[in-house]
Coordinates of C-alpha atoms and ligand atoms in Angstrom, one line a residue:
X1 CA -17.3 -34.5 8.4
X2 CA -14.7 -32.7 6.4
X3 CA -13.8 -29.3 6.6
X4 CA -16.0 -28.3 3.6
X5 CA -19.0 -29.8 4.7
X6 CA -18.4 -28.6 8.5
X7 CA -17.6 -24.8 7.1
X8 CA -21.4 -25.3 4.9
X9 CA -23.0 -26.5 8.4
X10 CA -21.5 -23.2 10.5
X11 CA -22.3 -20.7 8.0
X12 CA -24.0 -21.6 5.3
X13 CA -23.9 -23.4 1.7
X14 CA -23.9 -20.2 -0.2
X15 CA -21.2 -18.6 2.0
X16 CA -19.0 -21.4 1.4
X17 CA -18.1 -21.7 -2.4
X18 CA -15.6 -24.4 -4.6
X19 CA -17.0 -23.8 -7.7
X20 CA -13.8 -22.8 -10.0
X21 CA -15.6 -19.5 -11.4
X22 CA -16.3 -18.7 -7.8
X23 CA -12.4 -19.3 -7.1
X24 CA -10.8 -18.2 -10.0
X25 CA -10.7 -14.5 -9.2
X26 CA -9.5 -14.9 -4.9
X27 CA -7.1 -17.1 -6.2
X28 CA -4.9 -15.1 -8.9
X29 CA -3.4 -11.8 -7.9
X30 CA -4.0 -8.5 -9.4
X31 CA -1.2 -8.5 -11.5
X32 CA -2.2 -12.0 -12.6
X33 CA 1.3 -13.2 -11.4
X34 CA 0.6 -15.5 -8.6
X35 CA -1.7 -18.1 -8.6
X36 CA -2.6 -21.4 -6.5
X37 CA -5.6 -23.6 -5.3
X38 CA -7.5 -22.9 -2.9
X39 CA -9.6 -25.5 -0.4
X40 CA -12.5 -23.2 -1.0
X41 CA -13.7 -19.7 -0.4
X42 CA -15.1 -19.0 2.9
X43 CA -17.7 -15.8 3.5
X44 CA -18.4 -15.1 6.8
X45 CA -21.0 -12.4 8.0
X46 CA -19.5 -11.8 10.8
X47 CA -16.7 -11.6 13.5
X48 CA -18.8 -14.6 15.2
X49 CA -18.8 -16.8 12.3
X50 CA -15.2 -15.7 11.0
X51 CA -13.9 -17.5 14.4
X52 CA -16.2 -20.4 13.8
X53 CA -14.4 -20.6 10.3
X54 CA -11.2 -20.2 12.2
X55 CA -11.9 -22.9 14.8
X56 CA -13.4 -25.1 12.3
X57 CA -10.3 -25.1 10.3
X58 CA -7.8 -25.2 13.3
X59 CA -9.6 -28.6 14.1
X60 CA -8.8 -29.9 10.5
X61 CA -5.1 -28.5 10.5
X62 CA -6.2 -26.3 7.4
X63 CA -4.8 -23.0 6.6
X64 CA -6.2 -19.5 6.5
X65 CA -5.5 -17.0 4.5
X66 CA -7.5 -14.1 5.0
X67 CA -8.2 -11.9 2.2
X68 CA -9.4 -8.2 1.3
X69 CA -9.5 -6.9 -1.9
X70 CA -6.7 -8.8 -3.1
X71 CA -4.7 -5.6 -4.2
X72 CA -1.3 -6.9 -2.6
X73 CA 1.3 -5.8 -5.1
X74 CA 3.4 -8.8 -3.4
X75 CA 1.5 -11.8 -3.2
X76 CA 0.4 -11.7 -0.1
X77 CA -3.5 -11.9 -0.8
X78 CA -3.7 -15.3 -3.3
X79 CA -2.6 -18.9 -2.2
X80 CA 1.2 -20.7 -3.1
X81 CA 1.4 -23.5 -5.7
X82 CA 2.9 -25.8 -3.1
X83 CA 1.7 -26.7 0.4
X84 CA -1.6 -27.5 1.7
X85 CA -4.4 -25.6 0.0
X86 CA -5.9 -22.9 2.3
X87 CA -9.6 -21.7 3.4
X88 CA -9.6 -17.9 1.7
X89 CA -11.6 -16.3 4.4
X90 CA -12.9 -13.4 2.4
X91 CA -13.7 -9.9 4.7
X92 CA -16.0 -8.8 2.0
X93 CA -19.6 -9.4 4.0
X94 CA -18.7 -7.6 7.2
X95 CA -18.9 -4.2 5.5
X96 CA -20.5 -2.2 8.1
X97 CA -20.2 1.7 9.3
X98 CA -20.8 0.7 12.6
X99 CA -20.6 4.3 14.1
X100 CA -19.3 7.8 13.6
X101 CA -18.0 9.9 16.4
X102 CA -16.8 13.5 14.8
X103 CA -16.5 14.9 18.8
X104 CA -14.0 12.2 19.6
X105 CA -13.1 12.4 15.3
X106 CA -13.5 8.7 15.3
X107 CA -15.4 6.1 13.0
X108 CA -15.7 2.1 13.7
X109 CA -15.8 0.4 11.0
X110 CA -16.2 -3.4 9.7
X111 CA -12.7 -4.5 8.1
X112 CA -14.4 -5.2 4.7
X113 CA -15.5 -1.5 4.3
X114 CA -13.8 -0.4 1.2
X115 CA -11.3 2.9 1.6
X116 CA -12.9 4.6 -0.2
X117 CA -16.4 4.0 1.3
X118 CA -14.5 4.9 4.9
X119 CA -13.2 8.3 3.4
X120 CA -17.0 9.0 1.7
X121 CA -18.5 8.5 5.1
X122 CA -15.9 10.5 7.3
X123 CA -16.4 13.2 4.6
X124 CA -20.0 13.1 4.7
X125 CA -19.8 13.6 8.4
X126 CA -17.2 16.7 8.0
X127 CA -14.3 14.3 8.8
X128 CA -11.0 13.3 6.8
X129 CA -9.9 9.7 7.0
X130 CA -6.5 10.8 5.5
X131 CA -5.4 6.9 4.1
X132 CA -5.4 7.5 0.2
X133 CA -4.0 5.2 -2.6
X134 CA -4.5 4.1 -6.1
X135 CA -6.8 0.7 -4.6
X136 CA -8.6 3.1 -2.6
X137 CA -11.7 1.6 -4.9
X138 CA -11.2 -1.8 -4.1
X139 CA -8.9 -2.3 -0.9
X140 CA -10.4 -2.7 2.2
X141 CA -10.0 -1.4 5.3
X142 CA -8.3 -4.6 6.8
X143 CA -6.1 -5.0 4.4
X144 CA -4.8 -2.0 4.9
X145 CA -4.5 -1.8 8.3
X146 CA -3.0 -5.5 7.7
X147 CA -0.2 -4.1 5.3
X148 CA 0.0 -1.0 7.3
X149 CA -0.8 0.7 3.9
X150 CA 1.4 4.1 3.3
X151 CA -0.2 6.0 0.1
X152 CA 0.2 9.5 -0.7
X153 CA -0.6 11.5 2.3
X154 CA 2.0 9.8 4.9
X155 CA 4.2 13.0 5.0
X156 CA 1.3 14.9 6.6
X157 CA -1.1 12.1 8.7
X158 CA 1.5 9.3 9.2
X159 CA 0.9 5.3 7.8
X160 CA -2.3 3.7 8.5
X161 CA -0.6 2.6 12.0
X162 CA -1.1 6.0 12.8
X163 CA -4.4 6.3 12.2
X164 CA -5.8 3.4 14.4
X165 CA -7.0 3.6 17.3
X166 CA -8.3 0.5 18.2
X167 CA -9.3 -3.1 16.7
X168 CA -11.1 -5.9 16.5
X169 CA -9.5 -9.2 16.0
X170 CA -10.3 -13.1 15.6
X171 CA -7.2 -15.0 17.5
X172 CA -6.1 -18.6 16.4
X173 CA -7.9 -20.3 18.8
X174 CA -11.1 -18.3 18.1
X175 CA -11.2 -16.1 20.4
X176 CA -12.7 -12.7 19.1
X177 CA -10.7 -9.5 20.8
X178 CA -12.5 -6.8 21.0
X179 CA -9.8 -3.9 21.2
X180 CA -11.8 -0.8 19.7
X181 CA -11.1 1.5 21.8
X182 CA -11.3 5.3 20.6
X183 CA -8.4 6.7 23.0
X184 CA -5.5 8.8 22.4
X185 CA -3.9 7.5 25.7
X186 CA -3.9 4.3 26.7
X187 CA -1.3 2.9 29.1
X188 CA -2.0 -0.2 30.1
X189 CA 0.9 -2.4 29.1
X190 CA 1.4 -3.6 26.1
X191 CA -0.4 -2.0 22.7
X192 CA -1.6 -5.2 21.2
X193 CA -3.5 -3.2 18.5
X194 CA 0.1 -2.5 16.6
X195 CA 0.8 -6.4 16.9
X196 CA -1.6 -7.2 14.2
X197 CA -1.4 -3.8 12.1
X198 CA 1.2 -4.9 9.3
X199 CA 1.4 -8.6 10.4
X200 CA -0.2 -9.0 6.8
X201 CA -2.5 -12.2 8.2
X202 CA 0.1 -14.3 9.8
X203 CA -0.9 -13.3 13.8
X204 CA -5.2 -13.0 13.6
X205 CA -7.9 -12.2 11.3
X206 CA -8.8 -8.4 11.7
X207 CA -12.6 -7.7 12.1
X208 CA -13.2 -4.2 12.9
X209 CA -11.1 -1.2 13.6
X210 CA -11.4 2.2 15.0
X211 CA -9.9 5.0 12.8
X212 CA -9.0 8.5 14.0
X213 CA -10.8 10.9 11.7
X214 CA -8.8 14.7 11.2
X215 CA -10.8 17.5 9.9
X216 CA -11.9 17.1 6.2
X217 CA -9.7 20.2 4.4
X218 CA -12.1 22.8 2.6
X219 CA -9.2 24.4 0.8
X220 CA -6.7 22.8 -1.9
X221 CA -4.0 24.2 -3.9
X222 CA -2.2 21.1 -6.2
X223 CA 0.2 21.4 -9.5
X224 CA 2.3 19.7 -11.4
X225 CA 5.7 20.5 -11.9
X226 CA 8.3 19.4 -14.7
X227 CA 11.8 19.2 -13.0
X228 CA 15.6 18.3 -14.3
X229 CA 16.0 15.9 -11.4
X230 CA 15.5 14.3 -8.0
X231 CA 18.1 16.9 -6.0
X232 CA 16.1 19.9 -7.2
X233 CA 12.7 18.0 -6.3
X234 CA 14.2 17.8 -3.1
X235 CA 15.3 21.6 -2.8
X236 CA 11.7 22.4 -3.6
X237 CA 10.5 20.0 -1.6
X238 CA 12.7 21.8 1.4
X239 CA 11.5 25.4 0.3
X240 CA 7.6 23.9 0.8
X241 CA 8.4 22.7 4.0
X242 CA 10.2 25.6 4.8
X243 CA 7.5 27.7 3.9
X244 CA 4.1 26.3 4.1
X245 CA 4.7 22.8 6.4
X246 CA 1.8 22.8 8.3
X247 CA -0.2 22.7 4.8
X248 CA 1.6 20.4 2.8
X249 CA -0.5 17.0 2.3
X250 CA 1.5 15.5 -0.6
X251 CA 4.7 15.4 -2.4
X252 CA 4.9 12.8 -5.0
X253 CA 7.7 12.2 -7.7
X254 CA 7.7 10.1 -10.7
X255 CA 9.8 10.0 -14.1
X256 CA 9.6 10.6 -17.6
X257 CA 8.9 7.0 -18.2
X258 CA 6.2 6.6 -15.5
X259 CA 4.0 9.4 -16.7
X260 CA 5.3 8.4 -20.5
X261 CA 3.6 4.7 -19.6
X262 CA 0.2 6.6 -17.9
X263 CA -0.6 8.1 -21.1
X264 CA 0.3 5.7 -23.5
X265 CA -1.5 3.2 -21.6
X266 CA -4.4 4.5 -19.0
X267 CA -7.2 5.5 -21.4
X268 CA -8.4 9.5 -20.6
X269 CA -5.1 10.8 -18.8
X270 CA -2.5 12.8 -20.2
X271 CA 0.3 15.1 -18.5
X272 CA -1.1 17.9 -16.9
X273 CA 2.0 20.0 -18.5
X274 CA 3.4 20.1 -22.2
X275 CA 6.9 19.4 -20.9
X276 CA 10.0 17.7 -22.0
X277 CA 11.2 18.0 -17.7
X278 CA 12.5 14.4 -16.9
X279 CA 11.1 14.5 -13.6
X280 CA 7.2 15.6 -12.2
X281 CA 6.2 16.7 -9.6
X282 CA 2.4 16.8 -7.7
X283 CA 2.7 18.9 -5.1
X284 CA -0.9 19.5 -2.6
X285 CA -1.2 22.3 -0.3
X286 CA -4.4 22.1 1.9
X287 CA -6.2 23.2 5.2
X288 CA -9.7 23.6 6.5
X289 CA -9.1 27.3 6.9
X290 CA -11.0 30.0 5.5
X291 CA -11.3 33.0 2.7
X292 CA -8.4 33.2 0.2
X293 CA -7.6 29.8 -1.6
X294 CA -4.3 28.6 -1.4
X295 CA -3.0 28.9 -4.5
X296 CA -1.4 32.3 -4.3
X297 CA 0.1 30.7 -1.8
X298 CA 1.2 27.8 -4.2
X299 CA 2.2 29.8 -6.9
X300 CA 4.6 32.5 -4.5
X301 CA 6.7 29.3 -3.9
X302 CA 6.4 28.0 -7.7
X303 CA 7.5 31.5 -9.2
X304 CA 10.4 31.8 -7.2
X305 CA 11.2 28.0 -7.8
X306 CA 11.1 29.3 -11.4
X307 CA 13.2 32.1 -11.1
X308 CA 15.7 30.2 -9.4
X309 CA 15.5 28.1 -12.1
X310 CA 14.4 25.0 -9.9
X311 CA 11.9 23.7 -12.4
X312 CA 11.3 24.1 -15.8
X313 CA 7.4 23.9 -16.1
X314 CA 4.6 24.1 -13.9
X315 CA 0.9 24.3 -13.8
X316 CA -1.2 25.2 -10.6
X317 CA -5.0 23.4 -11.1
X318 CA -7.7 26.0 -11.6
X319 CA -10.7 23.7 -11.0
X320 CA -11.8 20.8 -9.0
X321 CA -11.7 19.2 -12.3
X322 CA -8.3 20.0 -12.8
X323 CA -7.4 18.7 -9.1
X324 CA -9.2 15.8 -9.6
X325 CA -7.3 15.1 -13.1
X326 CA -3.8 15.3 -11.6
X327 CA -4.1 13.0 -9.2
X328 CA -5.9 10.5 -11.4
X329 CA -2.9 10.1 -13.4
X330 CA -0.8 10.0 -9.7
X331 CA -2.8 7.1 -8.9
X332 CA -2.9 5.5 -12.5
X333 CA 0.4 4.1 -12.4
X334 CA 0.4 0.8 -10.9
X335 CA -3.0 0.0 -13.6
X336 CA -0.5 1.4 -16.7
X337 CA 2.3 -0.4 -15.6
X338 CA 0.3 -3.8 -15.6
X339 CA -0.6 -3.2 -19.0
X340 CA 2.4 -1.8 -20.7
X341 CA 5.0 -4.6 -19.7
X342 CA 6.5 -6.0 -16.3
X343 CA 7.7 -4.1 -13.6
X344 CA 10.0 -5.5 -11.0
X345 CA 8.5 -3.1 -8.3
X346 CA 10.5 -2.3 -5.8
X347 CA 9.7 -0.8 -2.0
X348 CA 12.5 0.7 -0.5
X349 CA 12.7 3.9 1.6
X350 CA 15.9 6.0 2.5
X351 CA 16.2 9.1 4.3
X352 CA 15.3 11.5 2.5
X353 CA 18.9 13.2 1.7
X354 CA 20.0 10.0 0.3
X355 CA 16.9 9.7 -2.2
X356 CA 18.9 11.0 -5.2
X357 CA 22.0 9.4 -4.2
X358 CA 19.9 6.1 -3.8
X359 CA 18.2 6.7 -7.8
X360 CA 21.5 7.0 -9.1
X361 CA 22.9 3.6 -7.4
X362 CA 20.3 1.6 -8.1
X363 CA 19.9 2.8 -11.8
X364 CA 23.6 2.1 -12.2
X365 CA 23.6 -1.0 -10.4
X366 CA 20.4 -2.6 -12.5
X367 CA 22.2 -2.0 -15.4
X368 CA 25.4 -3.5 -14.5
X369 CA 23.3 -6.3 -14.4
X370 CA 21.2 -5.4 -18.0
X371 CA 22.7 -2.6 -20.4
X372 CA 20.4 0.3 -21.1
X373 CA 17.4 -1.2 -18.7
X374 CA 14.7 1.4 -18.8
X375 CA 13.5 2.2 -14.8
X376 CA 10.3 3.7 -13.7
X377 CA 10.5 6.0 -10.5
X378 CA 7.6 6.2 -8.4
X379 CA 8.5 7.7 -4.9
X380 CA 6.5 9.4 -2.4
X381 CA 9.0 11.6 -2.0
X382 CA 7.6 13.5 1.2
X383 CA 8.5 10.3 3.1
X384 CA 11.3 8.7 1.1
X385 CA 9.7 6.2 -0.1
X386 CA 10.9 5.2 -3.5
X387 CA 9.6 2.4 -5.6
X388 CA 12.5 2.4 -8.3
X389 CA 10.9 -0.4 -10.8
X390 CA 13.4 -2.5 -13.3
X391 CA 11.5 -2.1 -16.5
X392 CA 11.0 -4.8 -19.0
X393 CA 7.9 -4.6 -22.1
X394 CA 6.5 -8.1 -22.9
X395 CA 9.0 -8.8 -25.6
X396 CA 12.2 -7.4 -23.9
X397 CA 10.9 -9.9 -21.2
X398 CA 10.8 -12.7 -23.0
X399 CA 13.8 -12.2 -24.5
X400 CA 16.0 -11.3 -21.6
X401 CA 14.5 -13.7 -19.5
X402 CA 14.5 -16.9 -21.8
X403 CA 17.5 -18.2 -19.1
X404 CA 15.5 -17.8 -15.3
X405 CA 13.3 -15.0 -15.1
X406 CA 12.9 -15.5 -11.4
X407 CA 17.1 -15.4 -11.2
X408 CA 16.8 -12.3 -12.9
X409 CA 14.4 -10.8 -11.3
X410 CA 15.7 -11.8 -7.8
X411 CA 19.3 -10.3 -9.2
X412 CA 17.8 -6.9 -10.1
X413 CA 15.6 -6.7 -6.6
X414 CA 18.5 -7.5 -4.8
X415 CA 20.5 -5.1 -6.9
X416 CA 18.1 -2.1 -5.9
X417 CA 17.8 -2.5 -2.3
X418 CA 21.4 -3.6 -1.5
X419 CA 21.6 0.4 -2.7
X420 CA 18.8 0.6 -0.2
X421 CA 20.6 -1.0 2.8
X422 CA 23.7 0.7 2.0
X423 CA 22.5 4.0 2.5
X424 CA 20.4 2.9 5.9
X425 CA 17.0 2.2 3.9
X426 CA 14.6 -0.5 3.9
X427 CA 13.4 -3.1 0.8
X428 CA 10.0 -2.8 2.5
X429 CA 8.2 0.9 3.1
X430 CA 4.1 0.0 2.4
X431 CA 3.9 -2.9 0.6
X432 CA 4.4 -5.4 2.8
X433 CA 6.5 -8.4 2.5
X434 CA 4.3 -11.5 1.1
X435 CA 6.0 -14.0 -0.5
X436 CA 7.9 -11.6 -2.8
X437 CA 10.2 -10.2 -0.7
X438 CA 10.5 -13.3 1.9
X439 CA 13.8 -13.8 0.3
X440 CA 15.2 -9.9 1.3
X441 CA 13.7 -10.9 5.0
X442 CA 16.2 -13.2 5.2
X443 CA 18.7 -11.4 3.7
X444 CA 18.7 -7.8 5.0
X445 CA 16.4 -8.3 8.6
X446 CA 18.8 -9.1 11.5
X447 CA 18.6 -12.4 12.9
X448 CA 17.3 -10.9 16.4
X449 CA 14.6 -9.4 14.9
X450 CA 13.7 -12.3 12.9
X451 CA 13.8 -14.2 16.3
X452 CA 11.9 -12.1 18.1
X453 CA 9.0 -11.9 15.1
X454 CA 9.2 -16.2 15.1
X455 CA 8.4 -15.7 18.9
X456 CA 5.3 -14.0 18.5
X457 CA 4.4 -15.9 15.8
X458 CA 4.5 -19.1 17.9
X459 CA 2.7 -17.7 20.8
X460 CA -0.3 -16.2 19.0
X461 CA -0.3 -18.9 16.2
X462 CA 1.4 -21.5 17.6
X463 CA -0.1 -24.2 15.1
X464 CA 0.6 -21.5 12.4
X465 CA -2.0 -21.6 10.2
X466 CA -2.5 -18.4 9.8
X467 CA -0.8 -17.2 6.0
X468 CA 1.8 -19.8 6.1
X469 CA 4.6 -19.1 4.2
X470 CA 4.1 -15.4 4.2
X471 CA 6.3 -12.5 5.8
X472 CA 8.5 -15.0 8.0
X473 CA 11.3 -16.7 5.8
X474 CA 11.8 -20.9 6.2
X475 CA 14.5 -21.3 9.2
Ligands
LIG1 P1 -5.3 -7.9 0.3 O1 -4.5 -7.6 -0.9 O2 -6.6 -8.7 0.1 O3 -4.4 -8.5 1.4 C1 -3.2 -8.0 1.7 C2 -2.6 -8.8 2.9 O4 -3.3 -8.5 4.1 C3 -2.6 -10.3 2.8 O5 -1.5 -10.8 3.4 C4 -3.9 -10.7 3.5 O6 -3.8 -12.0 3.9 C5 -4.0 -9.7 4.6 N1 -5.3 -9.3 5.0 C6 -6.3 -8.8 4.2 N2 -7.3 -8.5 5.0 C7 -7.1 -8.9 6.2 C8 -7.8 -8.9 7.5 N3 -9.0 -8.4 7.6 N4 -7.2 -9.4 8.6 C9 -5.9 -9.9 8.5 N5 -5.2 -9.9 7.4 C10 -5.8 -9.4 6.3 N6 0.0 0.1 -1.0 C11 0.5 1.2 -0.3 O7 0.9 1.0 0.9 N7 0.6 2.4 -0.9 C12 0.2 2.7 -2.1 O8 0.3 3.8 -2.6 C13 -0.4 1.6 -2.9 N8 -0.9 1.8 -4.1 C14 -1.5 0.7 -4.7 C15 -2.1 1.0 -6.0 C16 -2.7 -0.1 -6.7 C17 -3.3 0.2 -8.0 C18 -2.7 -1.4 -6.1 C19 -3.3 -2.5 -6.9 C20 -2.2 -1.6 -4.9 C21 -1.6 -0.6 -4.2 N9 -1.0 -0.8 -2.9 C22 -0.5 0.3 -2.2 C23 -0.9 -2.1 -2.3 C24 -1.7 -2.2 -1.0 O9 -1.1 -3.0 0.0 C25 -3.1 -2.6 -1.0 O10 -3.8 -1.9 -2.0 C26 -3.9 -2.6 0.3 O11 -3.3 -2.1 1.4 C27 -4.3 -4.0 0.5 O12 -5.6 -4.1 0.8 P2 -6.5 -5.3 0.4 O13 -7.8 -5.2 1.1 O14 -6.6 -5.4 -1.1 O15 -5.7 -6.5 1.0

């Protein structure tokens, strides 16, 4: 029997599909840059039959890639052009709440759940599951406990590593682990559970995990602030801290031409200021506290911001509306940027002192290689994280690119996060490595480490089929 046939007989014919308009979508990315064939697409119900498919293909030597909601923003979630063709496991039927704890502030949940289903239910239970980003609608929960996902609340709850307490995971030979525990202590050797979080596929397929819930905030203050540049976003970013630390959930920057592209290109959102700042600002304030709202709070810091002549504009949401609207345009940029052009995006974090320092080096170092490129700067500044993003429109594209596009782009990337390295940073804060960035892997990860991840590679997949070709370079 081939593998198709035997993958129909273990879980069934309509859980097992090859038809092209079946495959078409799991096998492009959501940028529509990367594309290749698939052996089929594989459905399982659940963690029983996603090791049967794992088995099942282990005996035929075929590949498995698992796959989410196919948001990657680096490949990771769509097949190569060369190589054996994979079985795409798809997550997307085990998409159970399985149980809510809010004594212990913990849910289990199936790894298909979509984020933003988890964060409904933990809020309908008087919960926060704190993981936020612009997928949040279509990601799912194991593929962002697979990239260890960062998002816009890290400075206050930590990465999704830190808000996992336990999973469930199918092995390479099959073998279903059942790691859900719901404990904040746990010494008993080694913590597998952080193994697989971030190993983006290549070490087991994740089932089910247990999340640690916080308490769901019933107070907000957010606004949006027009600033002259990243060193006084920083300053004010300091003065928050300094001031009001243990309420601060978000700190995001972006640049005139990020928020420039949003509106032009994002139907419904605008800038939440009339400004001509070449830097904004969201700033979020919240608690679960009581009485007074926050924004006086807020607005004390803003004012004297303003009178220290930090920022030039500023504007403090009055309404849940208002909240809701600022952040939609926060998390519309990856959706304009697809439309308005091509963005090399980058993924680097720096300390934070070294975020301005690291703007200026790479925008000066991109355009040593390209006169006058235009850069979008996205960072979440709270936690360094900066994706500084070489800017081309369709046209300029074509145009500069008519040599080697992927020369170019691999110039500019490694541009950018040579800047990166040189000021102790990383090419890889949430994204995840994929097959984007397999080349900085081998350029800026130290061959120890690279040994050491090859090691645990071997002993948990030693016939490595899971995600070949993804996060570990050739060598
Ligand atoms: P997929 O894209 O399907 O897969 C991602 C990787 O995980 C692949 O290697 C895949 O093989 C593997 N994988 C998926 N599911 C499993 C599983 N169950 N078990 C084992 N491996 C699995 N990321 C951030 O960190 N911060 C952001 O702010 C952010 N914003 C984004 C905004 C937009 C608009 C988009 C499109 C993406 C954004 N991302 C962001 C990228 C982010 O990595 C993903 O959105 C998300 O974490 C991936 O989840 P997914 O279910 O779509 O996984």
């Amino acid at each position: 029997m081939d593998v198709i046939a035997e993958l129909t007989s273990l879980i069934g014919a309509d859980a097992v599909l090859t038809a092209p308009s079946d495959l078409d979508a799991v096998t492009e990315d959501w940028r529509g840059r990367y594309r290749g064939p698939a052996l089929c697409l594989a459905r399982p119900a659940n963690a029983g039959q996603v090791a049967d498919v794992v088995r099942c293909c282990a005996k035929h030597g075929v590949p498995v890639l698992p796959q989410g909601g196919n948001t990657s923003l680096c490949g990771g979630a769509v097949p190569s052009e060369t190589g054996p063709a994979p079985v795409i496991l798809s997550l997307t039927r085990l998409r159970a709440i399985r149980a809510i704890d809010p004594v212990n502030n913990t849910m289990e949940v199936e790894a298909g759940c979509v984020l933003a289903t988890v964060q409904e239910a933990a809020a309908a239970a008087g919960r926060l599951y704190p993981v936020s980003l612009g997928a949040e609608g279509s990601c799912q929960i194991g593929g962002t406990i697979a990239t260890n996902a960062g998002g816009t609340s890290v400075l206050r709850y930590g990465n999704t590593r830190e808000n996992v307490l336990g999973l469930e995971v199918v092995l390479a030979d099959g073998t279903v682990w059942s790691g859900l525990y719901g404990l904040r202590k746990n010494n008993t050797g080694y913590d597998l559970k952080h193994l697989f979080i971030g190993s983006e596929g290549t070490l087991g397929i994740i089932t089910a995990a247990t999340l640690k819930l916080h308490p769901l905030p019933t107070r907000h203050a957010v606004a949006w602030v027009g600033m002259a540049s990243p060193e006084d976003a920083l300053t004010l970013l300091t003065r928050v801290q300094g001031r009001s630390a243990a309420r601060l959930s978000a700190f995001e920057m972006i640049n005139r031409l990020q928020l420039d592209l949003v509106a032009g290109h994002v139907p419904g959102r605008r800038s939440p200021i009339e400004s001509e700042a070449d830097w904004h600002v969201l700033i979020e304030l919240s608690d679960n506290g009581s009485g007074e709202a926050l924004d006086a709070e807020l607005q004390a810091i803003l004012e004297d911001a303003f009178a220290d002549g930090l920022l030039s504009d500023a504007a403090l949401a009055s309404s849940e509306a208002q909240r809701h609207a600022m952040w939609e345009v926060r998390h519309s940029v990856s959706e304009a940027n697809k439309k308005a052009g091509v963005g090399l995006t980058t993924d680097c974090a720096v300390p934070l002192s070294a975020v301005p320092a690291f703007i200026a080096a790479a925008t000066a170092a991109v355009r040593a290689l390209v006169p006058d490129l235009p850069v979008i700067v996205v960072a979440h500044l709270g936690d360094g994280n900066v994706h500084f993003i070489p800017f081309f429109t369709f046209d300029a594209w074509e145009a500069a690119a008519s040599g080697d596009r992927d020369a170019l782009a691999a110039a500019l990337r490694h541009a950018v996060n040579d800047e990166a390295a040189r000021l102790k940073g990383t090419f890889s804060a949430e994204h995840g490595v994929g097959r984007v960035q397999l080349a900085e892997m081998a350029r800026y990860k130290p061959p120890a480490e690279l040994a050491l991840m090859r090691a645990v590679k071997q002993a948990l997949d030693p016939q490595n089929i899971f995600n070949p070709g993804r996060l570990l370079p050739p060598g």
